[in-house]
Every structure is written in C-alpha cells, then in structure tokens.
Amino acid sequence: MSETIYYFIIAAILVALIPIVPKFLCLRIKILRFLRWKSLADWHARHFGGLVIAVRAIMGVIAIVVLILGIKGL
C-alpha cells in the first residue's frame, strides 16, 4: 500500500476514537487509583470535562493534519 493510504487509515482511526475518549480517561483514573496515585487520580477526576475536550481537540487536529498530508500525497 502506498503512503497516502496509510495517512487516510490513521486519520480514520483517530476520528473513530474521538467518541471513546471519556471511557479511556475513566480507565486511566481507575488505573491510577489501582497504582495508589490518589492525588493524580483526583486531579484527573476534578478536571475530567476539560481533559476530555482537550484530548478530543488534539486528536481532531492530528487527524486533520494527517488527512492533509494524505491529500498532498495524491
């Protein structure tokens, strides 16, 4: 497969993962509590909404950049 197809696949995976971000962050909080890092887990829990928005925005920007790279390769 060519390089452009890889870019499109990566962009599609990133876009598909955007709705699952809250579940990933909940899992991260559970793992931090399991590791007994209570202060970091509490910080994640307090700022949960902001972290979800930030991670979704970052993933969206990365998906757009990768999509642009794929389009330039055509």
Coordinates of N, CA and C in Angstrom, one line a residue:
M1 N 0.8 -1.2 0.0 CA 0.0 0.0 0.0 C 0.9 1.2 0.0
S2 N 0.3 2.3 -0.6 CA 1.1 3.5 -0.7 C 1.0 4.3 0.6
E3 N 1.9 5.3 0.7 CA 1.9 6.1 1.9 C 0.6 6.9 2.1
T4 N 0.0 7.3 1.1 CA -1.2 8.1 1.2 C -2.4 7.3 1.9
I5 N -2.4 6.0 1.5 CA -3.4 5.1 2.1 C -3.2 5.0 3.6
Y6 N -2.0 4.9 4.0 CA -1.7 4.9 5.5 C -2.1 6.1 6.2
Y7 N -1.9 7.3 5.6 CA -2.4 8.5 6.2 C -3.9 8.5 6.3
F8 N -4.6 8.1 5.3 CA -6.1 8.0 5.4 C -6.6 7.0 6.5
I9 N -5.9 5.9 6.6 CA -6.2 4.9 7.6 C -6.0 5.5 9.0
I10 N -4.9 6.2 9.2 CA -4.6 6.8 10.5 C -5.6 7.8 10.9
A11 N -6.0 8.7 9.9 CA -7.0 9.7 10.1 C -8.3 9.1 10.5
A12 N -8.7 8.0 9.8 CA -10.0 7.4 10.1 C -10.0 6.8 11.5
I13 N -8.9 6.2 11.9 CA -8.8 5.6 13.2 C -8.9 6.7 14.3
L14 N -8.2 7.8 14.1 CA -8.3 8.9 15.0 C -9.7 9.4 15.2
V15 N -10.4 9.6 14.0 CA -11.7 10.1 14.1 C -12.7 9.1 14.8
A16 N -12.4 7.8 14.6 CA -13.3 6.8 15.2 C -13.0 6.7 16.7
L17 N -11.8 7.1 17.2 CA -11.5 7.0 18.6 C -12.0 8.3 19.4
I18 N -12.3 9.3 18.7 CA -12.7 10.6 19.4 C -13.9 10.4 20.3
P19 N -15.0 9.6 19.9 CA -16.1 9.4 20.9 C -15.8 8.6 22.1
I20 N -14.7 7.8 22.0 CA -14.4 6.9 23.1 C -13.4 7.5 24.1
V21 N -13.0 8.8 23.9 CA -12.1 9.4 24.8 C -12.5 9.4 26.3
P22 N -13.8 9.7 26.6 CA -14.2 9.7 28.1 C -14.0 8.3 28.7
K23 N -14.2 7.2 28.0 CA -14.0 5.9 28.5 C -12.5 5.6 28.8
F24 N -11.7 6.1 27.9 CA -10.2 6.0 28.1 C -9.8 6.7 29.3
L25 N -10.3 7.9 29.5 CA -9.9 8.7 30.7 C -10.5 8.1 32.0
C26 N -11.7 7.5 32.0 CA -12.2 6.8 33.1 C -11.3 5.6 33.5
L27 N -10.8 4.9 32.4 CA -9.9 3.8 32.6 C -8.6 4.2 33.2
R28 N -8.1 5.4 32.7 CA -6.9 5.9 33.3 C -7.0 6.3 34.7
I29 N -8.2 6.8 35.1 CA -8.4 7.2 36.5 C -8.4 5.9 37.4
K30 N -9.1 4.8 36.9 CA -9.1 3.6 37.6 C -7.7 3.0 37.8
I31 N -6.9 3.0 36.7 CA -5.6 2.5 36.8 C -4.7 3.3 37.8
L32 N -4.9 4.6 37.8 CA -4.1 5.5 38.7 C -4.5 5.1 40.1
R33 N -5.8 4.9 40.4 CA -6.2 4.5 41.7 C -5.7 3.2 42.1
F34 N -5.6 2.2 41.1 CA -5.1 0.9 41.4 C -3.6 1.0 41.8
L35 N -2.9 1.9 41.1 CA -1.5 2.1 41.4 C -1.2 2.9 42.7
R36 N -2.4 3.4 43.3 CA -2.3 4.2 44.5 C -1.7 5.5 44.3
W37 N -2.0 6.1 43.2 CA -1.6 7.5 42.9 C -2.8 8.4 43.0
K38 N -3.3 8.5 44.3 CA -4.6 9.1 44.6 C -4.6 10.6 44.2
S39 N -3.5 11.3 44.4 CA -3.5 12.7 44.1 C -3.7 13.0 42.6
L40 N -3.0 12.2 41.8 CA -3.1 12.4 40.3 C -4.4 11.9 39.8
A41 N -5.0 10.8 40.4 CA -6.3 10.3 40.0 C -7.4 11.4 40.4
D42 N -7.2 12.0 41.6 CA -8.2 13.0 42.0 C -8.1 14.2 41.0
W43 N -6.9 14.6 40.6 CA -6.7 15.7 39.7 C -7.4 15.4 38.4
H44 N -7.3 14.2 37.9 CA -7.9 13.8 36.6 C -9.4 13.8 36.8
A45 N -9.9 13.4 37.9 CA -11.4 13.4 38.2 C -11.9 14.8 38.3
R46 N -11.2 15.7 38.9 CA -11.7 17.1 39.0 C -11.7 17.8 37.7
H47 N -10.8 17.5 36.8 CA -10.7 18.2 35.6 C -11.1 17.3 34.4
F48 N -12.0 16.4 34.7 CA -12.4 15.4 33.7 C -13.0 16.0 32.4
G49 N -13.9 17.0 32.6 CA -14.5 17.6 31.4 C -13.5 18.4 30.5
G50 N -12.6 19.1 31.2 CA -11.6 19.8 30.4 C -10.6 18.9 29.7
L51 N -10.3 17.8 30.4 CA -9.4 16.9 29.7 C -10.0 16.2 28.5
V52 N -11.3 15.9 28.6 CA -12.0 15.2 27.5 C -12.0 16.2 26.3
I53 N -12.3 17.4 26.5 CA -12.3 18.4 25.5 C -10.9 18.6 24.9
A54 N -9.9 18.7 25.7 CA -8.5 18.9 25.2 C -8.1 17.7 24.4
V55 N -8.3 16.5 24.9 CA -7.8 15.3 24.2 C -8.6 15.2 22.9
R56 N -9.9 15.4 22.9 CA -10.6 15.4 21.6 C -10.1 16.4 20.6
A57 N -9.8 17.6 21.1 CA -9.3 18.6 20.2 C -8.0 18.3 19.6
I58 N -7.1 17.7 20.4 CA -5.8 17.3 20.0 C -5.9 16.2 18.9
M59 N -6.8 15.2 19.2 CA -6.9 14.1 18.3 C -7.5 14.6 17.0
G60 N -8.5 15.6 17.0 CA -9.1 16.2 15.8 C -8.0 16.9 15.0
V61 N -7.2 17.7 15.6 CA -6.2 18.4 14.9 C -5.2 17.5 14.3
I62 N -4.8 16.4 15.0 CA -3.8 15.5 14.4 C -4.5 14.8 13.2
A63 N -5.8 14.4 13.3 CA -6.5 13.8 12.2 C -6.5 14.7 11.0
I64 N -6.8 16.0 11.2 CA -6.8 16.9 10.1 C -5.5 17.0 9.4
V65 N -4.4 17.1 10.2 CA -3.1 17.2 9.7 C -2.7 16.0 8.9
V66 N -3.0 14.8 9.4 CA -2.7 13.6 8.7 C -3.5 13.5 7.4
L67 N -4.8 13.9 7.5 CA -5.6 13.9 6.3 C -5.0 14.9 5.2
I68 N -4.6 16.0 5.6 CA -3.9 17.0 4.7 C -2.7 16.4 4.1
L69 N -1.9 15.7 4.9 CA -0.7 15.0 4.4 C -1.1 13.9 3.3
G70 N -2.2 13.2 3.6 CA -2.6 12.2 2.7 C -3.1 12.8 1.4
I71 N -3.8 13.9 1.5 CA -4.3 14.6 0.2 C -3.2 15.2 -0.6
K72 N -2.1 15.7 0.1 CA -1.0 16.2 -0.6 C -0.2 15.1 -1.4
G73 N -0.3 13.9 -0.9 CA 0.4 12.8 -1.5 C -0.3 12.3 -2.7
L74 N -1.5 12.7 -2.9 CA -2.2 12.2 -4.1 C -1.7 12.9 -5.3

